[in-house]
Amino acid sequence: MRALCWFGKEDVRLQDVPDPTILNPHDAIIEVSLTAICGSDLHLYDGYIPTMESGDILGHEFMGKVVEVGPEVQNLNVGDRVVVPFPIACGHCHHCHTDAFALCDNSNPNAWMAERAFGHSPAGIFGYSHLYGGYAGGQAEYVRVPFADVGPIKVPDTLSDEDVLFLSDIFPTGYQAVDVANIEPGSTVAVWGCGPVGLFAIKSAYMLGAEKVIAIDHVPERLAMARHQAGAEVLNFTDDPILEALKEMTDGRGPQTCIEAVGMEAHGTGLMDYYDKAKQTLRLETGRPHALREAIMACAKGGTLVIPGVFGGIIDKLPIGAAFSKGLTFKMGQTHVHRYLKPLLARIEKNEIDPSFLITHRLTLEDGPEAYRTFRDKQDECVKVVMRP
Amino acid sequence: MAQTSIHHAQHTPMIEEEERALKRTAAPDTEPGLQELGWPSIGLGAALATWAFARQHGVKQIFVAAAGAGLIYNGLKPGFDKGFKRLLANTAATEPVEIDIATTIARPASELYQMWRDPVQIPRFFRHIKRVEHLGERLTRWVAEVPGDLELCWNAEITEDHKNELIAWRSLEGSELVSSGVVSFFKLDDGQTRVHLRLRYQPPGGEFGASIERFFKAIPEQILREELRAFKQLAEAGEVATVRGQPYGGTQNREQGLSMLTNR
Ligand SMILES: [Zn+2]
Ligand SMILES: [Zn+2]
């Protein structure tokens, strides 16, 4: 089959590789019908995530048709059309029992590696480095899906691939960012980053009762999308002094919920940004926490700060004193996608949201290597790339 | 996995029971080394045989050679009796190693106890064990694989068996690996089970090869940690997570370079 493989920094190639096979009794093989490049894939592309190996198959957002099932799979049949969550969860450990699927004890074959890096191991993830299990990803014609009874959700034929693909990651990720903040009706939510996760967070905030959502970015077409498609008030951080603007827009209180949907490669302005960039280049710091610092400073007293974006390692110069003095609550982590599949599919079926609104590029796997560059450089008004194998 | 860690469970109710069982189950003496062989006898026999073959081949030479062979056999006899590999392993020359690890498993203690008592299940999670043979009610024969395509065998006797709670065992005299251990299954308030494994063994000695000795001094704790993890995965999820055998791009053979711990 053909698959997009990682060969190093800024080196993604379309390769002929063997087809995947059933390796464990609860596996299924999916024939991929649609897959996407995620903002967090760009961290791999830019070489910020350690423990990638040359030849690794990329991709954790994908869907398709079941073509083979292992001997112990009970909920799926050949021919079923499914969307697959990006974290791999066993369904039977303590964390899976408490709906914290991204913290599954049993799905990372390299748990010892993650224990060394983080103290404990999170769940395995498709196509996202050996620290997260080294699983082959879904930017391919076929993909092996472990614990097939637990993850994949069957989707009705009345919905198109583009309607449901983003259940695999970015829709639940944006939704969870608001869900875990337990926002009160009438409150204000600020979202840093108007990429796909930020856009879904804005839409989810309105679904969950926010009165006002303020979106912050510097890419004009993303700000336009946040305003026109998602209904946010927008701030461009190259023009506006964000802290003052946010204070003004919230009658001096600051937003009660701040969502940092930018992650490791936040772009900022000013001296601190050069400091972060220099340290990140030297690999002394693995994230550029400009947006996170700003969110801490902006957040209302007693407010909640949510981090759905990927932070892989160590950052510094965090104003922890500000967070402490204002009594902030931090919520962070990978998305427990499985938890949101059914309720969010129901919202799509009821036409409460059309997740395909942010697709800007419809391509094929051949276009993959080029698409990574376009998406990373935010050229060609690129917000979301989907690829048909 | 979140819960595999060195466990200092000083105040759990099980710990005294474990201590008692571990003390009582101490394995028999360490195994002797090659000094057990009759070296003077071997030397004299070898000298006689050499003399005999260096001369013309007469009747006298045949008798001398036969006498030499007899002496050599006598010198080697302890090796035939006790097993050469055992003598090579010479565990008397090494310090005992103790491993103490624990994990929390979301299955009932009774089920985990059953898995631990089942010779068929054991190699599914103890991946360095090739097979376990049932010899009797409390007697099993263990065959382990160690680096360099070597096999180590030992007979183990269960010294304590508290159903669904605790198993203690020790190797019997004549084992190639002198070891003893205790595993306990303790029901926690949240319905999960704490599995606590304590193992004491005598690493094979220098005459068995320095690399084997190094292996037995450094690696087994990591391997056991992974095997306890595999036990948890098998008990909870019904399979051990793996990516071995999946596709990847490029031409290099990655499976070769992967360590025992990586990408199981
Ligand atoms: Zn993603
Ligand atoms: Zn689990």
mmCIF file of N, CA and C in Angstrom, chain B residues 111 114-126 132 231 234-235:
data_model
loop_
_atom_site.group_PDB
_atom_site.id
_atom_site.type_symbol
_atom_site.label_atom_id
_atom_site.label_comp_id
_atom_site.label_asym_id
_atom_site.label_seq_id
_atom_site.Cartn_x
_atom_site.Cartn_y
_atom_site.Cartn_z
ATOM 1 N N GLU B 111 -9.001 -14.142 40.089
ATOM 2 C CA GLU B 111 -8.671 -14.352 38.675
ATOM 3 C C GLU B 111 -7.155 -14.242 38.450
ATOM 4 N N GLN B 114 -5.364 -17.247 39.754
ATOM 5 C CA GLN B 114 -5.510 -18.368 38.820
ATOM 6 C C GLN B 114 -4.512 -18.271 37.667
ATOM 7 N N MET B 115 -4.371 -17.066 37.124
ATOM 8 C CA MET B 115 -3.437 -16.876 36.009
ATOM 9 C C MET B 115 -2.022 -17.252 36.442
ATOM 10 N N TRP B 116 -1.678 -16.851 37.659
ATOM 11 C CA TRP B 116 -0.320 -17.081 38.167
ATOM 12 C C TRP B 116 -0.055 -18.555 38.420
ATOM 13 N N ARG B 117 -1.121 -19.302 38.696
ATOM 14 C CA ARG B 117 -0.967 -20.735 38.991
ATOM 15 C C ARG B 117 -1.064 -21.589 37.729
ATOM 16 N N ASP B 118 -1.339 -20.951 36.572
ATOM 17 C CA ASP B 118 -1.598 -21.718 35.352
ATOM 18 C C ASP B 118 -0.336 -21.810 34.482
ATOM 19 N N PRO B 119 0.259 -23.009 34.377
ATOM 20 C CA PRO B 119 1.505 -23.150 33.607
ATOM 21 C C PRO B 119 1.355 -22.735 32.139
ATOM 22 N N VAL B 120 0.145 -22.805 31.613
ATOM 23 C CA VAL B 120 -0.061 -22.425 30.212
ATOM 24 C C VAL B 120 -0.018 -20.900 30.062
ATOM 25 N N GLN B 121 -0.581 -20.195 31.055
ATOM 26 C CA GLN B 121 -0.652 -18.724 30.988
ATOM 27 C C GLN B 121 0.711 -18.068 31.219
ATOM 28 N N ILE B 122 1.507 -18.673 32.098
ATOM 29 C CA ILE B 122 2.732 -18.009 32.555
ATOM 30 C C ILE B 122 3.638 -17.508 31.421
ATOM 31 N N PRO B 123 3.950 -18.331 30.397
ATOM 32 C CA PRO B 123 4.824 -17.809 29.332
ATOM 33 C C PRO B 123 4.186 -16.678 28.516
ATOM 34 N N ARG B 124 2.863 -16.490 28.641
ATOM 35 C CA ARG B 124 2.222 -15.382 27.905
ATOM 36 C C ARG B 124 2.587 -14.032 28.506
ATOM 37 N N PHE B 125 2.876 -13.999 29.802
ATOM 38 C CA PHE B 125 3.298 -12.712 30.375
ATOM 39 C C PHE B 125 4.745 -12.734 30.847
ATOM 40 N N PHE B 126 5.225 -13.885 31.363
ATOM 41 C CA PHE B 126 6.659 -14.010 31.666
ATOM 42 C C PHE B 126 7.372 -14.379 30.379
ATOM 43 N N VAL B 132 6.636 -23.835 31.150
ATOM 44 C CA VAL B 132 6.540 -24.318 32.526
ATOM 45 C C VAL B 132 5.876 -25.678 32.478
ATOM 46 N N PHE B 231 1.495 -8.868 32.314
ATOM 47 C CA PHE B 231 0.506 -9.588 33.137
ATOM 48 C C PHE B 231 -0.744 -8.730 33.321
ATOM 49 N N LEU B 234 -2.624 -8.391 29.956
ATOM 50 C CA LEU B 234 -3.317 -9.633 29.636
ATOM 51 C C LEU B 234 -4.559 -9.795 30.513
ATOM 52 N N ALA B 235 -4.410 -9.473 31.810
ATOM 53 C CA ALA B 235 -5.521 -9.632 32.746
ATOM 54 C C ALA B 235 -6.637 -8.634 32.444
#
